[in-house]
Amino acid sequence: MNSKFRALTFILFMAFLRPALSQSVENAWVRRPLPGMKLTGAYMVIKNDTNKDISLLEIQGPDAEYYEIHTHENIDGVMKMRQLKKLKIPAMDKVMLKPKSFHIMLIQIKKGRLTKQAKKTELTLIFDNKVKLTTETKLSKGPL
Amino acid sequence: MTTVLAVAIGGAVAILKLQWHKRNDPTHGKSPYSHMGGDFKLQHKSGTYTLEKLKGKPSLLYFGFTSCPDICPMALSSLMRNLDRIDPAIHKKINKVFISVDYKRDDNEKVSEYVNHFASDIIGLSGTKKEIEKVTKNYGVYFSFEEMKDSKLEYTVDHTSRFFLLNSRGGLVASFTDLKNDPLFKEQLLKELP
């Protein structure tokens, strides 16, 4: 009995140590649009630490009329941009949204938003498992 | 005797032709690009723009479009930064040219305004459908308007992302995709400077 109790305590202890199963967004940034430009891209790392595949379905934010998921493909030196209906993040994996690859496209940037003075903004990501994540998003010129 | 004379005359004509071609070929037949490039007629905010106006300095040409959110701004920023790395004084010795292939949305004023965000000395050019089709064909640039049915963008423009180096006589001598990591970029560019 005593040894069984000890084993049970150990299992409970290990379960407690295990990181929580969750999904998260890291290092989110938006490319500061050129003055007069109505478009720009947002980039980040989306982590899925759950044991099920998830998909990003929708993005919301205060800066643009529309947010879309896009990708770039480089086929024999020709850059092709395509829209994606959803972006899959496999279980226990991550997907990087970065220039020349997956990105969120901000279309019809609203007047007075993402100006030179703006330092940060936010994005809300909505997934197919009903999880809604809001992340603080830096404004940057981006890597050159 | 007549045959020998005919062959001799034929040979002399061929040599003269070759010499004429060499003199008039701005790349002197040395470049694998010598069959590409050539004159163009495009639009600048100051008026019609041809290859003639670029002669006298080496030039770097890039084809893109102004509503390109990611690739074109990165390409122009990369051009500026990599030229700075070689020598900040190099900007005055070369022409930097951005040609918009999006003849549906971009006019010369829009292209000029766009390139001005990167540097005041970048030459921004636009063209009509015919002009763009001709210059892209001659320089080996692929572009295609692609409908985006469910996107608010409506369409995007697939395009070759490549820098073309012209010598000071307007001849196409090289092209590069990665200015930062291609050692030939600096080497070839410096070779074209006086």
CSV table of C-alpha atoms in Angstrom, one decimal:
chain,number,residue,atom,x,y,z
A,1,MET,CA,0.0,0.0,0.0
A,2,ASN,CA,2.7,2.3,1.0
A,3,SER,CA,4.7,1.6,-2.2
A,4,LYS,CA,1.5,2.1,-4.3
A,5,PHE,CA,0.8,5.4,-2.7
A,6,ARG,CA,4.4,6.4,-3.4
A,7,ALA,CA,4.1,5.5,-7.0
A,8,LEU,CA,0.8,7.4,-7.3
A,9,THR,CA,2.4,10.5,-5.7
A,10,PHE,CA,5.3,10.2,-8.2
A,11,ILE,CA,3.0,10.0,-11.2
A,12,LEU,CA,1.0,13.0,-10.0
A,13,PHE,CA,4.2,14.9,-9.4
A,14,MET,CA,5.5,14.2,-12.9
A,15,ALA,CA,2.1,15.2,-14.4
A,16,PHE,CA,2.5,18.5,-12.5
A,17,LEU,CA,6.0,19.1,-13.9
A,18,ARG,CA,4.9,18.5,-17.5
A,19,PRO,CA,4.3,21.8,-19.3
A,20,ALA,CA,0.8,22.7,-19.9
A,21,LEU,CA,-0.6,21.5,-23.3
A,22,SER,CA,-1.3,24.7,-25.2
A,23,GLN,CA,-0.8,26.9,-28.3
A,24,SER,CA,1.0,30.2,-28.4
A,25,VAL,CA,2.3,33.0,-30.6
A,26,GLU,CA,5.8,34.4,-30.3
A,27,ASN,CA,7.8,37.3,-31.9
A,28,ALA,CA,4.9,38.9,-33.8
A,29,TRP,CA,5.8,41.9,-35.9
A,30,VAL,CA,4.3,43.9,-38.7
A,31,ARG,CA,6.3,45.4,-41.5
A,32,ARG,CA,5.9,49.2,-41.2
A,33,PRO,CA,4.1,50.1,-44.4
A,34,LEU,CA,5.7,52.7,-46.8
A,35,PRO,CA,3.8,56.0,-46.6
A,36,GLY,CA,0.8,55.8,-48.8
A,37,MET,CA,0.9,52.0,-49.1
A,38,LYS,CA,-2.3,50.3,-48.3
A,39,LEU,CA,-0.8,46.9,-47.7
A,40,THR,CA,1.7,45.2,-45.5
A,41,GLY,CA,2.7,41.8,-44.0
A,42,ALA,CA,2.6,40.4,-40.4
A,43,TYR,CA,4.9,37.7,-39.3
A,44,MET,CA,5.3,35.5,-36.2
A,45,VAL,CA,5.9,32.0,-34.9
A,46,ILE,CA,2.8,29.9,-34.0
A,47,LYS,CA,3.5,27.1,-31.6
A,48,ASN,CA,1.2,24.1,-31.2
A,49,ASP,CA,2.2,22.2,-28.0
A,50,THR,CA,-1.1,20.3,-28.0
A,51,ASN,CA,-1.3,16.7,-29.3
A,52,LYS,CA,-3.8,17.6,-32.0
A,53,ASP,CA,-3.2,19.5,-35.3
A,54,ILE,CA,-4.7,22.9,-35.3
A,55,SER,CA,-5.4,25.4,-38.1
A,56,LEU,CA,-5.3,29.2,-38.1
A,57,LEU,CA,-8.6,30.3,-39.7
A,58,GLU,CA,-9.0,34.0,-39.2
A,59,ILE,CA,-7.1,37.1,-38.1
A,60,GLN,CA,-8.5,40.3,-36.6
A,61,GLY,CA,-6.9,43.6,-35.8
A,62,PRO,CA,-7.4,47.3,-35.5
A,63,ASP,CA,-5.2,48.4,-38.4
A,64,ALA,CA,-6.7,47.1,-41.7
A,65,GLU,CA,-10.0,46.4,-43.2
A,66,TYR,CA,-9.0,42.9,-44.2
A,67,TYR,CA,-6.5,40.3,-42.9
A,68,GLU,CA,-5.7,37.3,-45.0
A,69,ILE,CA,-3.4,34.3,-44.8
A,70,HIS,CA,-0.9,34.2,-47.7
A,71,THR,CA,2.1,32.3,-48.8
A,72,HIS,CA,5.0,32.9,-51.2
A,73,GLU,CA,6.5,30.3,-53.4
A,74,ASN,CA,9.7,30.7,-55.2
A,75,ILE,CA,9.5,28.6,-58.4
A,76,ASP,CA,12.6,28.9,-60.6
A,77,GLY,CA,13.2,32.4,-59.4
A,78,VAL,CA,9.6,33.5,-60.0
A,79,MET,CA,7.9,34.8,-56.8
A,80,LYS,CA,4.3,33.6,-56.6
A,81,MET,CA,2.0,34.8,-53.8
A,82,ARG,CA,-1.1,32.8,-53.0
A,83,GLN,CA,-4.0,33.0,-50.5
A,84,LEU,CA,-4.5,30.2,-48.0
A,85,LYS,CA,-7.9,29.4,-46.5
A,86,LYS,CA,-6.2,28.1,-43.4
A,87,LEU,CA,-2.8,27.5,-42.0
A,88,LYS,CA,-2.2,24.1,-40.4
A,89,ILE,CA,0.1,23.9,-37.4
A,90,PRO,CA,0.8,20.2,-36.7
A,91,ALA,CA,0.6,18.7,-33.2
A,92,MET,CA,3.7,19.4,-31.1
A,93,ASP,CA,5.2,21.5,-33.9
A,94,LYS,CA,5.5,25.2,-34.9
A,95,VAL,CA,5.1,27.2,-38.1
A,96,MET,CA,7.1,30.3,-38.9
A,97,LEU,CA,5.5,33.1,-40.7
A,98,LYS,CA,8.3,35.1,-42.3
A,99,PRO,CA,9.2,37.2,-45.3
A,100,LYS,CA,9.1,35.2,-48.6
A,101,SER,CA,7.1,32.5,-46.9
A,102,PHE,CA,3.8,32.3,-45.0
A,103,HIS,CA,2.5,35.6,-43.8
A,104,ILE,CA,-0.6,37.5,-42.8
A,105,MET,CA,-1.5,40.2,-45.3
A,106,LEU,CA,-3.0,43.4,-44.0
A,107,ILE,CA,-5.2,44.9,-46.8
A,108,GLN,CA,-6.6,48.4,-47.0
A,109,ILE,CA,-4.7,49.8,-44.0
A,110,LYS,CA,-7.0,52.3,-42.2
A,111,LYS,CA,-6.2,56.0,-42.1
A,112,GLY,CA,-3.9,57.0,-39.3
A,113,ARG,CA,-3.0,53.4,-38.5
A,114,LEU,CA,0.6,51.9,-38.6
A,115,THR,CA,2.1,55.4,-39.1
A,116,LYS,CA,5.7,56.4,-38.4
A,117,GLN,CA,4.7,57.3,-34.8
A,118,ALA,CA,3.2,53.9,-34.1
A,119,LYS,CA,5.4,51.6,-32.1
A,120,LYS,CA,3.2,48.5,-31.6
A,121,THR,CA,-0.2,47.1,-32.4
A,122,GLU,CA,-2.0,43.8,-31.8
A,123,LEU,CA,-3.3,40.9,-33.7
A,124,THR,CA,-6.0,38.3,-32.7
A,125,LEU,CA,-5.6,34.8,-34.2
A,126,ILE,CA,-8.6,32.5,-34.3
A,127,PHE,CA,-8.1,28.8,-34.6
A,128,ASP,CA,-10.3,25.9,-35.6
A,129,ASN,CA,-10.4,24.6,-32.0
A,130,LYS,CA,-12.1,27.8,-30.9
A,131,VAL,CA,-9.0,29.2,-29.3
A,132,LYS,CA,-8.5,32.9,-29.7
A,133,LEU,CA,-5.1,34.4,-29.1
A,134,THR,CA,-4.3,38.1,-28.9
A,135,THR,CA,-0.7,39.0,-29.3
A,136,GLU,CA,1.2,42.3,-28.9
A,137,THR,CA,2.8,43.0,-32.3
A,138,LYS,CA,5.9,45.2,-32.9
A,139,LEU,CA,6.2,47.5,-35.9
A,140,SER,CA,9.5,47.0,-37.7
A,141,LYS,CA,11.3,47.6,-41.0
A,142,GLY,CA,12.1,43.9,-40.9
A,143,PRO,CA,15.2,42.0,-41.8
A,144,LEU,CA,16.8,43.3,-45.1
B,1,MET,CA,40.4,30.4,-109.9
B,2,THR,CA,36.9,31.9,-109.8
B,3,THR,CA,36.0,29.5,-106.9
B,4,VAL,CA,39.2,30.6,-104.9
B,5,LEU,CA,38.3,34.2,-105.5
B,6,ALA,CA,34.7,33.7,-104.4
B,7,VAL,CA,35.8,31.9,-101.2
B,8,ALA,CA,38.4,34.7,-100.5
B,9,ILE,CA,35.8,37.4,-100.9
B,10,GLY,CA,33.2,35.4,-98.9
B,11,GLY,CA,35.8,35.0,-96.1
B,12,ALA,CA,36.7,38.7,-96.1
B,13,VAL,CA,33.0,39.7,-95.9
B,14,ALA,CA,32.5,37.3,-93.0
B,15,ILE,CA,35.5,38.8,-91.1
B,16,LEU,CA,34.3,42.3,-91.8
B,17,LYS,CA,30.8,41.4,-90.6
B,18,LEU,CA,32.2,39.9,-87.4
B,19,GLN,CA,34.4,43.0,-86.8
B,20,TRP,CA,31.4,45.2,-87.4
B,21,HIS,CA,29.3,43.1,-85.0
B,22,LYS,CA,32.0,43.2,-82.3
B,23,ARG,CA,32.3,47.0,-82.5
B,24,ASN,CA,28.5,47.5,-82.3
B,25,ASP,CA,27.8,44.8,-79.7
B,26,PRO,CA,28.1,46.7,-76.4
B,27,THR,CA,29.2,43.5,-74.5
B,28,HIS,CA,31.8,42.6,-77.3
B,29,GLY,CA,30.3,39.1,-77.4
B,30,LYS,CA,31.9,38.2,-74.2
B,31,SER,CA,28.7,37.8,-72.1
B,32,PRO,CA,26.3,34.9,-72.2
B,33,TYR,CA,23.7,37.6,-71.9
B,34,SER,CA,24.8,39.3,-75.1
B,35,HIS,CA,21.7,38.0,-76.9
B,36,MET,CA,19.5,39.4,-74.2
B,37,GLY,CA,18.6,42.9,-73.1
B,38,GLY,CA,18.7,45.8,-75.5
B,39,ASP,CA,16.8,49.0,-76.0
B,40,PHE,CA,13.4,49.8,-74.4
B,41,LYS,CA,10.9,52.5,-74.4
B,42,LEU,CA,9.2,53.2,-71.0
B,43,GLN,CA,7.7,56.0,-69.1
B,44,HIS,CA,9.3,58.2,-66.4
B,45,LYS,CA,7.5,61.0,-64.6
B,46,SER,CA,9.7,63.4,-66.7
B,47,GLY,CA,8.7,61.7,-70.0
B,48,THR,CA,9.7,58.9,-72.3
B,49,TYR,CA,12.7,56.9,-71.1
B,50,THR,CA,14.9,54.8,-73.2
B,51,LEU,CA,18.1,52.7,-72.7
B,52,GLU,CA,20.1,55.6,-74.2
B,53,LYS,CA,19.5,57.7,-71.0
B,54,LEU,CA,21.2,55.0,-68.9
B,55,LYS,CA,24.4,54.9,-71.0
B,56,GLY,CA,27.6,56.4,-69.5
B,57,LYS,CA,27.2,54.6,-66.1
B,58,PRO,CA,26.6,50.9,-65.3
B,59,SER,CA,23.0,50.2,-64.3
B,60,LEU,CA,21.1,47.8,-62.0
B,61,LEU,CA,17.6,47.0,-63.2
B,62,TYR,CA,14.9,45.3,-61.1
B,63,PHE,CA,11.4,44.4,-62.3
B,64,GLY,CA,8.5,44.4,-59.7
B,65,PHE,CA,5.3,46.3,-58.9
B,66,THR,CA,4.3,48.9,-56.3
B,67,SER,CA,1.6,46.9,-54.5
B,68,CYS,CA,4.1,44.0,-53.9
B,69,PRO,CA,4.0,43.9,-50.1
B,70,ASP,CA,7.1,41.9,-49.3
B,71,ILE,CA,9.4,40.8,-52.1
B,72,CYS,CA,9.9,44.2,-53.9
B,73,PRO,CA,10.5,46.3,-50.7
B,74,MET,CA,13.0,43.7,-49.5
B,75,ALA,CA,14.7,43.7,-52.9
B,76,LEU,CA,15.0,47.5,-53.0
B,77,SER,CA,16.2,47.7,-49.4
B,78,SER,CA,18.7,44.9,-50.1
B,79,LEU,CA,20.0,46.8,-53.1
B,80,MET,CA,20.6,49.9,-51.1
B,81,ARG,CA,22.2,48.1,-48.3
B,82,ASN,CA,24.5,45.9,-50.4
B,83,LEU,CA,25.7,48.9,-52.4
B,84,ASP,CA,26.4,50.8,-49.2
B,85,ARG,CA,28.4,47.8,-48.1
B,86,ILE,CA,30.6,47.9,-51.2
B,87,ASP,CA,31.1,51.7,-51.0
B,88,PRO,CA,28.6,54.4,-49.9
B,89,ALA,CA,30.0,56.6,-52.7
B,90,ILE,CA,29.1,54.0,-55.4
B,91,HIS,CA,25.5,55.3,-55.6
B,92,LYS,CA,26.6,58.3,-57.7
B,93,LYS,CA,28.5,56.1,-60.1
B,94,ILE,CA,25.6,53.8,-61.1
B,95,ASN,CA,22.0,54.0,-62.2
B,96,LYS,CA,19.4,52.1,-60.0
B,97,VAL,CA,16.3,51.4,-62.0
B,98,PHE,CA,12.9,49.9,-60.8
B,99,ILE,CA,10.5,48.9,-63.6
B,100,SER,CA,6.9,48.1,-62.7
B,101,VAL,CA,5.4,45.3,-64.7
B,102,ASP,CA,2.0,46.1,-63.3
B,103,TYR,CA,0.8,48.2,-66.2
B,104,LYS,CA,-2.8,47.9,-64.9
B,105,ARG,CA,-2.2,49.7,-61.6
B,106,ASP,CA,1.1,51.5,-61.8
B,107,ASP,CA,1.7,54.7,-63.7
B,108,ASN,CA,5.0,56.6,-63.8
B,109,GLU,CA,4.0,59.0,-60.9
B,110,LYS,CA,3.1,56.1,-58.7
B,111,VAL,CA,6.3,54.2,-59.4
B,112,SER,CA,8.4,57.4,-58.8
B,113,GLU,CA,6.7,58.0,-55.5
B,114,TYR,CA,7.2,54.3,-54.5
B,115,VAL,CA,10.9,54.2,-55.3
B,116,ASN,CA,11.5,57.6,-53.6
B,117,HIS,CA,10.7,55.9,-50.2
B,118,PHE,CA,13.9,53.8,-50.7
B,119,ALA,CA,16.2,56.5,-52.2
B,120,SER,CA,15.7,59.7,-54.1
B,121,ASP,CA,18.0,58.6,-56.9
B,122,ILE,CA,16.2,55.4,-57.9
B,123,ILE,CA,14.7,55.7,-61.4
B,124,GLY,CA,11.1,54.5,-61.3
B,125,LEU,CA,9.7,53.4,-64.7
B,126,SER,CA,6.3,52.2,-65.9
B,127,GLY,CA,5.0,51.2,-69.3
B,128,THR,CA,2.0,50.3,-71.4
B,129,LYS,CA,1.1,46.7,-71.8
B,130,LYS,CA,3.0,46.6,-75.1
B,131,GLU,CA,6.1,48.3,-73.7
B,132,ILE,CA,6.2,46.0,-70.6
B,133,GLU,CA,5.7,42.9,-72.7
B,134,LYS,CA,8.6,43.9,-74.9
B,135,VAL,CA,11.1,44.8,-72.2
B,136,THR,CA,10.4,41.8,-70.1
B,137,LYS,CA,10.7,39.5,-73.1
B,138,ASN,CA,14.1,41.0,-74.0
B,139,TYR,CA,15.4,40.8,-70.5
B,140,GLY,CA,14.1,37.3,-69.8
B,141,VAL,CA,11.7,38.4,-67.1
B,142,TYR,CA,8.6,36.4,-66.4
B,143,PHE,CA,5.5,38.1,-65.1
B,144,SER,CA,1.9,37.0,-65.0
B,145,PHE,CA,-1.3,38.6,-63.6
B,146,GLU,CA,-2.9,36.0,-61.3
B,147,GLU,CA,-6.5,36.3,-60.2
B,148,MET,CA,-7.0,35.9,-56.4
B,149,LYS,CA,-10.7,34.9,-56.3
B,150,ASP,CA,-11.4,35.1,-52.6
B,151,SER,CA,-8.8,37.8,-51.8
B,152,LYS,CA,-9.5,41.5,-51.4
B,153,LEU,CA,-6.4,42.0,-53.4
B,154,GLU,CA,-8.3,40.7,-56.5
B,155,TYR,CA,-5.0,39.9,-58.3
B,156,THR,CA,-1.3,39.6,-57.7
B,157,VAL,CA,1.6,39.7,-60.1
B,158,ASP,CA,3.9,36.7,-60.2
B,159,HIS,CA,7.3,38.0,-61.3
B,160,THR,CA,11.0,37.1,-61.6
B,161,SER,CA,12.9,38.5,-58.7
B,162,ARG,CA,16.4,39.3,-60.2
B,163,PHE,CA,18.8,42.2,-60.6
B,164,PHE,CA,20.2,42.8,-64.0
B,165,LEU,CA,23.6,44.5,-64.4
B,166,LEU,CA,24.1,46.6,-67.5
B,167,ASN,CA,27.5,48.0,-68.5
B,168,SER,CA,28.0,51.7,-69.2
B,169,ARG,CA,27.2,51.1,-72.9
B,170,GLY,CA,23.8,49.6,-72.0
B,171,GLY,CA,24.8,46.0,-72.6
B,172,LEU,CA,23.4,43.3,-70.3
B,173,VAL,CA,26.4,41.6,-68.6
B,174,ALA,CA,25.1,39.7,-65.6
B,175,SER,CA,22.2,39.0,-63.3
B,176,PHE,CA,21.9,38.2,-59.6
B,177,THR,CA,19.2,36.9,-57.3
B,178,ASP,CA,21.0,37.2,-53.9
B,179,LEU,CA,23.1,40.4,-53.7
B,180,LYS,CA,24.2,39.6,-50.1
B,181,ASN,CA,25.6,36.2,-50.7
B,182,ASP,CA,26.6,36.2,-54.3
B,183,PRO,CA,30.3,37.2,-54.4
B,184,LEU,CA,30.1,37.8,-58.1
B,185,PHE,CA,27.8,40.8,-57.5
B,186,LYS,CA,30.5,43.0,-56.1
B,187,GLU,CA,33.2,41.6,-58.4
B,188,GLN,CA,31.1,42.2,-61.6
B,189,LEU,CA,29.8,45.6,-60.5
B,190,LEU,CA,33.3,46.9,-59.7
B,191,LYS,CA,34.6,45.6,-63.0
B,192,GLU,CA,32.0,47.7,-64.8
B,193,LEU,CA,33.0,50.9,-63.0
B,194,PRO,CA,35.6,53.2,-64.8
